[in-house]
Amino acid sequence: MRPSIIAIDGPAAAGKSTLGERLARELGYTYFDTGVMYRAITWIAIKRGIPVEDEESITALAFSLHIEVTTPTVQDGRQCSVFVDGEDVTWDIRRPEVDRVVSIVSAYPGVRKALLNQQRRIGLKGRIVVVGRDIGTVVLPEADLKIYLDASLEERARRRWKELLARGKDISYQEVLETMRDRDRIDSTRYVAPLHPAEDAIIIDTTSMGIDEVYRKVLELIGDA
Ligand code: DC
């Protein structure tokens, strides 16, 4: 039987969202990128001038915001639309200033608590591909198929840098590399739900693989699942 809940975890820019979106489209499943929720909280904090180091205020903010993730409402290259209290923040949450501090925000236990039940409720509906850092380990340990995508730090930084350049951002490779190194460290050493593969996850190293190759491999796995 085809897996109904598919979890894809791994570090930043390992190819999770590209794979997840394509897989969901192929299977006729919902695509749900949980990272956008942490990004949305971070962006609103920046916009309102709340220091990201202020854990109490950031946690209160996380509980107060209404975040909605939907299928694309505009055909402008987005994989999903993200609304906070009705405002479209889909592109703002991809800004480099969000990249720089989102790991700090997502390490706060209260922030994770605010999002966990929402993520679980959406995921448990099934026929869904859920992408994140802790989906197979914490959010949906009952997922039918767990994939952990990995790649070297340098390769992931190169991919993210190219993405930012394509969107017209003026940023150096070195800066992207440093931001990514920091995020890796914070994401994998935080106390609550640190980034690591679930025991029953299938690990795929995509450093020297193209997206088509990764995609074919996962389709094979689904055939076997
Ligand atoms: O996948 P991304 O780069 O959009 O994720 C943004 C941040 O959110 C990342 O630094 C880690 C965090 N995150 C998380 O802690 N748990 C998730 N399930 C998804 C993302």
PDB file of C-alpha atoms in Angstrom, residues 15-214:
ATOM      1  CA  GLY A  15      16.640  19.481  -1.272  1.00  0.00           C
ATOM      2  CA  LYS A  16      13.692  18.689   1.016  1.00  0.00           C
ATOM      3  CA  SER A  17      11.210  21.193  -0.350  1.00  0.00           C
ATOM      4  CA  THR A  18      11.980  20.529  -4.027  1.00  0.00           C
ATOM      5  CA  LEU A  19      11.604  16.797  -3.479  1.00  0.00           C
ATOM      6  CA  GLY A  20       8.571  17.155  -1.221  1.00  0.00           C
ATOM      7  CA  GLU A  21       6.641  19.410  -3.544  1.00  0.00           C
ATOM      8  CA  ARG A  22       7.312  17.260  -6.588  1.00  0.00           C
ATOM      9  CA  LEU A  23       6.394  14.102  -4.748  1.00  0.00           C
ATOM     10  CA  ALA A  24       3.147  15.602  -3.470  1.00  0.00           C
ATOM     11  CA  ARG A  25       2.227  16.753  -6.973  1.00  0.00           C
ATOM     12  CA  GLU A  26       2.960  13.316  -8.453  1.00  0.00           C
ATOM     13  CA  LEU A  27       0.935  11.481  -5.789  1.00  0.00           C
ATOM     14  CA  GLY A  28      -1.906  14.038  -5.608  1.00  0.00           C
ATOM     15  CA  TYR A  29      -1.046  14.645  -1.933  1.00  0.00           C
ATOM     16  CA  THR A  30      -0.966  17.838   0.139  1.00  0.00           C
ATOM     17  CA  TYR A  31       2.467  19.444   0.460  1.00  0.00           C
ATOM     18  CA  PHE A  32       3.199  20.877   3.889  1.00  0.00           C
ATOM     19  CA  ASP A  33       6.481  22.650   4.657  1.00  0.00           C
ATOM     20  CA  THR A  34       6.577  23.169   8.438  1.00  0.00           C
ATOM     21  CA  GLY A  35       9.623  25.477   8.252  1.00  0.00           C
ATOM     22  CA  VAL A  36       7.421  28.288   6.915  1.00  0.00           C
ATOM     23  CA  MET A  37       5.663  28.492  10.291  1.00  0.00           C
ATOM     24  CA  TYR A  38       8.934  29.181  12.152  1.00  0.00           C
ATOM     25  CA  ARG A  39       9.879  31.641   9.437  1.00  0.00           C
ATOM     26  CA  ALA A  40       6.522  33.444   9.720  1.00  0.00           C
ATOM     27  CA  ILE A  41       6.953  33.987  13.476  1.00  0.00           C
ATOM     28  CA  THR A  42      10.520  35.205  12.893  1.00  0.00           C
ATOM     29  CA  TRP A  43       9.478  37.661  10.189  1.00  0.00           C
ATOM     30  CA  ILE A  44       6.686  39.176  12.283  1.00  0.00           C
ATOM     31  CA  ALA A  45       9.100  39.540  15.224  1.00  0.00           C
ATOM     32  CA  ILE A  46      11.586  41.411  12.992  1.00  0.00           C
ATOM     33  CA  LYS A  47       8.811  43.576  11.574  1.00  0.00           C
ATOM     34  CA  ARG A  48       7.488  44.488  15.011  1.00  0.00           C
ATOM     35  CA  GLY A  49      10.954  45.157  16.404  1.00  0.00           C
ATOM     36  CA  ILE A  50      10.820  42.317  18.945  1.00  0.00           C
ATOM     37  CA  PRO A  51      14.415  41.170  19.650  1.00  0.00           C
ATOM     38  CA  VAL A  52      14.773  37.476  18.771  1.00  0.00           C
ATOM     39  CA  GLU A  53      16.763  36.979  22.001  1.00  0.00           C
ATOM     40  CA  ASP A  54      13.648  37.882  24.016  1.00  0.00           C
ATOM     41  CA  GLU A  55      12.355  34.330  24.488  1.00  0.00           C
ATOM     42  CA  GLU A  56       9.321  35.311  26.525  1.00  0.00           C
ATOM     43  CA  SER A  57       8.014  37.840  23.997  1.00  0.00           C
ATOM     44  CA  ILE A  58       8.781  35.581  21.040  1.00  0.00           C
ATOM     45  CA  THR A  59       6.930  32.702  22.700  1.00  0.00           C
ATOM     46  CA  ALA A  60       3.933  34.919  23.439  1.00  0.00           C
ATOM     47  CA  LEU A  61       4.016  36.056  19.818  1.00  0.00           C
ATOM     48  CA  ALA A  62       4.020  32.426  18.592  1.00  0.00           C
ATOM     49  CA  PHE A  63       0.896  31.669  20.616  1.00  0.00           C
ATOM     50  CA  SER A  64      -0.884  34.817  19.442  1.00  0.00           C
ATOM     51  CA  LEU A  65      -0.387  34.590  15.674  1.00  0.00           C
ATOM     52  CA  HIS A  66      -2.761  32.818  13.333  1.00  0.00           C
ATOM     53  CA  ILE A  67      -0.621  31.176  10.672  1.00  0.00           C
ATOM     54  CA  GLU A  68      -2.214  29.596   7.632  1.00  0.00           C
ATOM     55  CA  VAL A  69      -0.389  27.534   5.006  1.00  0.00           C
ATOM     56  CA  THR A  70      -2.350  26.932   1.803  1.00  0.00           C
ATOM     57  CA  THR A  71      -1.823  25.807  -1.778  1.00  0.00           C
ATOM     58  CA  PRO A  72      -0.423  28.687  -3.923  1.00  0.00           C
ATOM     59  CA  THR A  73      -2.912  31.564  -4.177  1.00  0.00           C
ATOM     60  CA  VAL A  74      -0.703  33.379  -6.731  1.00  0.00           C
ATOM     61  CA  GLN A  75       1.227  31.710  -9.552  1.00  0.00           C
ATOM     62  CA  ASP A  76       4.563  33.457  -8.960  1.00  0.00           C
ATOM     63  CA  GLY A  77       6.806  30.475  -8.365  1.00  0.00           C
ATOM     64  CA  ARG A  78       5.752  29.877  -4.746  1.00  0.00           C
ATOM     65  CA  GLN A  79       5.288  26.302  -3.492  1.00  0.00           C
ATOM     66  CA  CYS A  80       2.632  27.321  -0.987  1.00  0.00           C
ATOM     67  CA  SER A  81       1.082  30.517   0.335  1.00  0.00           C
ATOM     68  CA  VAL A  82       1.699  31.632   3.907  1.00  0.00           C
ATOM     69  CA  PHE A  83      -0.615  34.036   5.718  1.00  0.00           C
ATOM     70  CA  VAL A  84      -0.208  35.559   9.159  1.00  0.00           C
ATOM     71  CA  ASP A  85      -3.438  37.012  10.514  1.00  0.00           C
ATOM     72  CA  GLY A  86      -4.613  37.267   6.919  1.00  0.00           C
ATOM     73  CA  GLU A  87      -1.500  38.991   5.538  1.00  0.00           C
ATOM     74  CA  ASP A  88       0.432  37.281   2.733  1.00  0.00           C
ATOM     75  CA  VAL A  89       4.034  36.880   3.967  1.00  0.00           C
ATOM     76  CA  THR A  90       5.084  34.145   1.518  1.00  0.00           C
ATOM     77  CA  TRP A  91       8.105  36.000   0.119  1.00  0.00           C
ATOM     78  CA  ASP A  92       9.021  38.050   3.175  1.00  0.00           C
ATOM     79  CA  ILE A  93       9.780  34.881   5.152  1.00  0.00           C
ATOM     80  CA  ARG A  94      12.515  34.001   2.620  1.00  0.00           C
ATOM     81  CA  ARG A  95      14.529  37.184   3.285  1.00  0.00           C
ATOM     82  CA  PRO A  96      18.175  36.715   4.368  1.00  0.00           C
ATOM     83  CA  GLU A  97      17.439  38.545   7.649  1.00  0.00           C
ATOM     84  CA  VAL A  98      14.947  35.781   8.480  1.00  0.00           C
ATOM     85  CA  ASP A  99      17.504  33.106   7.506  1.00  0.00           C
ATOM     86  CA  ARG A 100      19.999  34.634   9.903  1.00  0.00           C
ATOM     87  CA  VAL A 101      17.882  34.286  13.055  1.00  0.00           C
ATOM     88  CA  VAL A 102      15.145  31.708  12.395  1.00  0.00           C
ATOM     89  CA  SER A 103      17.145  28.997  14.160  1.00  0.00           C
ATOM     90  CA  ILE A 104      17.186  31.033  17.353  1.00  0.00           C
ATOM     91  CA  VAL A 105      13.399  31.394  17.245  1.00  0.00           C
ATOM     92  CA  SER A 106      12.790  27.738  16.392  1.00  0.00           C
ATOM     93  CA  ALA A 107      14.953  26.543  19.288  1.00  0.00           C
ATOM     94  CA  TYR A 108      12.578  28.029  21.892  1.00  0.00           C
ATOM     95  CA  PRO A 109      10.546  25.220  23.508  1.00  0.00           C
ATOM     96  CA  GLY A 110       7.460  27.453  23.801  1.00  0.00           C
ATOM     97  CA  VAL A 111       7.550  28.290  20.099  1.00  0.00           C
ATOM     98  CA  ARG A 112       7.743  24.587  19.218  1.00  0.00           C
ATOM     99  CA  LYS A 113       4.895  23.860  21.606  1.00  0.00           C
ATOM    100  CA  ALA A 114       2.736  26.521  19.951  1.00  0.00           C
ATOM    101  CA  LEU A 115       3.202  24.853  16.563  1.00  0.00           C
ATOM    102  CA  LEU A 116       3.334  21.140  17.397  1.00  0.00           C
ATOM    103  CA  ASN A 117      -0.376  20.406  17.688  1.00  0.00           C
ATOM    104  CA  GLN A 118      -1.231  22.453  14.603  1.00  0.00           C
ATOM    105  CA  GLN A 119       1.374  20.533  12.604  1.00  0.00           C
ATOM    106  CA  ARG A 120       0.197  17.173  13.922  1.00  0.00           C
ATOM    107  CA  ARG A 121      -3.436  17.924  13.174  1.00  0.00           C
ATOM    108  CA  ILE A 122      -2.643  18.842   9.578  1.00  0.00           C
ATOM    109  CA  GLY A 123      -0.321  15.842   9.123  1.00  0.00           C
ATOM    110  CA  LEU A 124      -2.681  13.251  10.557  1.00  0.00           C
ATOM    111  CA  LYS A 125      -5.222  13.991   7.831  1.00  0.00           C
ATOM    112  CA  GLY A 126      -2.965  11.830   5.661  1.00  0.00           C
ATOM    113  CA  ARG A 127      -2.217  11.798   1.923  1.00  0.00           C
ATOM    114  CA  ILE A 128       0.411  14.359   2.771  1.00  0.00           C
ATOM    115  CA  VAL A 129       4.131  15.045   2.379  1.00  0.00           C
ATOM    116  CA  VAL A 130       5.403  16.889   5.468  1.00  0.00           C
ATOM    117  CA  VAL A 131       8.805  18.583   5.351  1.00  0.00           C
ATOM    118  CA  GLY A 132      10.861  19.819   8.326  1.00  0.00           C
ATOM    119  CA  ARG A 133      13.527  18.923  10.882  1.00  0.00           C
ATOM    120  CA  ASP A 134      11.640  16.850  13.457  1.00  0.00           C
ATOM    121  CA  ILE A 135       8.723  15.388  11.519  1.00  0.00           C
ATOM    122  CA  GLY A 136       9.789  11.735  11.702  1.00  0.00           C
ATOM    123  CA  THR A 137      11.119  12.053  15.255  1.00  0.00           C
ATOM    124  CA  VAL A 138       8.595  14.297  17.068  1.00  0.00           C
ATOM    125  CA  VAL A 139       5.726  15.716  15.013  1.00  0.00           C
ATOM    126  CA  LEU A 140       4.599  12.557  13.219  1.00  0.00           C
ATOM    127  CA  PRO A 141       6.527   9.552  14.536  1.00  0.00           C
ATOM    128  CA  GLU A 142       3.757   7.381  13.049  1.00  0.00           C
ATOM    129  CA  ALA A 143       4.635   8.505   9.478  1.00  0.00           C
ATOM    130  CA  ASP A 144       4.482   5.610   6.991  1.00  0.00           C
ATOM    131  CA  LEU A 145       7.696   6.609   5.236  1.00  0.00           C
ATOM    132  CA  LYS A 146      10.524   8.683   6.717  1.00  0.00           C
ATOM    133  CA  ILE A 147      13.212  10.140   4.534  1.00  0.00           C
ATOM    134  CA  TYR A 148      16.221  12.053   5.828  1.00  0.00           C
ATOM    135  CA  LEU A 149      17.949  14.109   3.132  1.00  0.00           C
ATOM    136  CA  ASP A 150      21.500  15.205   3.758  1.00  0.00           C
ATOM    137  CA  ALA A 151      24.315  16.910   1.803  1.00  0.00           C
ATOM    138  CA  SER A 152      27.653  18.531   2.616  1.00  0.00           C
ATOM    139  CA  LEU A 153      27.597  22.014   4.136  1.00  0.00           C
ATOM    140  CA  GLU A 154      29.422  23.517   1.131  1.00  0.00           C
ATOM    141  CA  GLU A 155      27.034  21.993  -1.391  1.00  0.00           C
ATOM    142  CA  ARG A 156      23.973  23.126   0.541  1.00  0.00           C
ATOM    143  CA  ALA A 157      25.380  26.661   0.876  1.00  0.00           C
ATOM    144  CA  ARG A 158      26.071  26.716  -2.873  1.00  0.00           C
ATOM    145  CA  ARG A 159      22.459  25.689  -3.636  1.00  0.00           C
ATOM    146  CA  ARG A 160      20.976  28.294  -1.277  1.00  0.00           C
ATOM    147  CA  TRP A 161      23.292  31.011  -2.650  1.00  0.00           C
ATOM    148  CA  LYS A 162      22.184  30.267  -6.221  1.00  0.00           C
ATOM    149  CA  GLU A 163      18.535  30.413  -5.151  1.00  0.00           C
ATOM    150  CA  LEU A 164      19.046  33.825  -3.514  1.00  0.00           C
ATOM    151  CA  LEU A 165      20.950  35.186  -6.538  1.00  0.00           C
ATOM    152  CA  ALA A 166      18.145  34.000  -8.825  1.00  0.00           C
ATOM    153  CA  ARG A 167      15.719  36.007  -6.695  1.00  0.00           C
ATOM    154  CA  GLY A 168      17.897  39.101  -7.150  1.00  0.00           C
ATOM    155  CA  LYS A 169      19.463  39.139  -3.653  1.00  0.00           C
ATOM    156  CA  ASP A 170      22.929  40.656  -3.414  1.00  0.00           C
ATOM    157  CA  ILE A 171      24.746  38.287  -1.068  1.00  0.00           C
ATOM    158  CA  SER A 172      28.121  36.536  -1.088  1.00  0.00           C
ATOM    159  CA  TYR A 173      28.653  32.766  -1.015  1.00  0.00           C
ATOM    160  CA  GLN A 174      30.759  33.217   2.122  1.00  0.00           C
ATOM    161  CA  GLU A 175      27.905  34.909   3.980  1.00  0.00           C
ATOM    162  CA  VAL A 176      25.443  32.182   2.998  1.00  0.00           C
ATOM    163  CA  LEU A 177      27.972  29.546   4.101  1.00  0.00           C
ATOM    164  CA  GLU A 178      28.479  31.179   7.509  1.00  0.00           C
ATOM    165  CA  THR A 179      24.724  31.568   8.093  1.00  0.00           C
ATOM    166  CA  MET A 180      24.186  27.938   7.184  1.00  0.00           C
ATOM    167  CA  ARG A 181      26.984  26.732   9.437  1.00  0.00           C
ATOM    168  CA  ASP A 182      25.390  28.627  12.347  1.00  0.00           C
ATOM    169  CA  ARG A 183      21.920  27.286  11.593  1.00  0.00           C
ATOM    170  CA  ASP A 184      23.206  23.710  11.398  1.00  0.00           C
ATOM    171  CA  ARG A 185      24.840  24.072  14.767  1.00  0.00           C
ATOM    172  CA  ILE A 186      21.775  25.583  16.458  1.00  0.00           C
ATOM    173  CA  ASP A 187      19.273  23.198  14.793  1.00  0.00           C
ATOM    174  CA  SER A 188      21.208  20.076  15.746  1.00  0.00           C
ATOM    175  CA  THR A 189      22.270  21.025  19.276  1.00  0.00           C
ATOM    176  CA  ARG A 190      19.054  22.561  20.589  1.00  0.00           C
ATOM    177  CA  TYR A 191      17.457  20.958  23.619  1.00  0.00           C
ATOM    178  CA  VAL A 192      13.971  20.318  22.203  1.00  0.00           C
ATOM    179  CA  ALA A 193      13.545  18.277  19.008  1.00  0.00           C
ATOM    180  CA  PRO A 194      17.110  18.602  17.680  1.00  0.00           C
ATOM    181  CA  LEU A 195      17.795  17.725  14.080  1.00  0.00           C
ATOM    182  CA  HIS A 196      18.699  14.052  13.735  1.00  0.00           C
ATOM    183  CA  PRO A 197      17.368  11.176  11.635  1.00  0.00           C
ATOM    184  CA  ALA A 198      14.629   8.984  13.127  1.00  0.00           C
ATOM    185  CA  GLU A 199      15.781   5.427  13.799  1.00  0.00           C
ATOM    186  CA  ASP A 200      13.545   4.143  11.023  1.00  0.00           C
ATOM    187  CA  ALA A 201      14.384   6.922   8.525  1.00  0.00           C
ATOM    188  CA  ILE A 202      15.984   6.198   5.179  1.00  0.00           C
ATOM    189  CA  ILE A 203      19.009   8.475   4.817  1.00  0.00           C
ATOM    190  CA  ILE A 204      19.857   9.823   1.361  1.00  0.00           C
ATOM    191  CA  ASP A 205      23.031  11.865   0.834  1.00  0.00           C
ATOM    192  CA  THR A 206      22.293  14.210  -2.065  1.00  0.00           C
ATOM    193  CA  THR A 207      25.717  15.929  -2.241  1.00  0.00           C
ATOM    194  CA  SER A 208      26.523  14.522  -5.653  1.00  0.00           C
ATOM    195  CA  MET A 209      22.995  13.668  -6.777  1.00  0.00           C
ATOM    196  CA  GLY A 210      20.752  15.733  -9.052  1.00  0.00           C
ATOM    197  CA  ILE A 211      17.148  16.274  -8.012  1.00  0.00           C
ATOM    198  CA  ASP A 212      15.891  13.831 -10.678  1.00  0.00           C
ATOM    199  CA  GLU A 213      18.050  11.080  -9.259  1.00  0.00           C
ATOM    200  CA  VAL A 214      16.856  11.736  -5.712  1.00  0.00           C
TER     201      VAL A 214
END
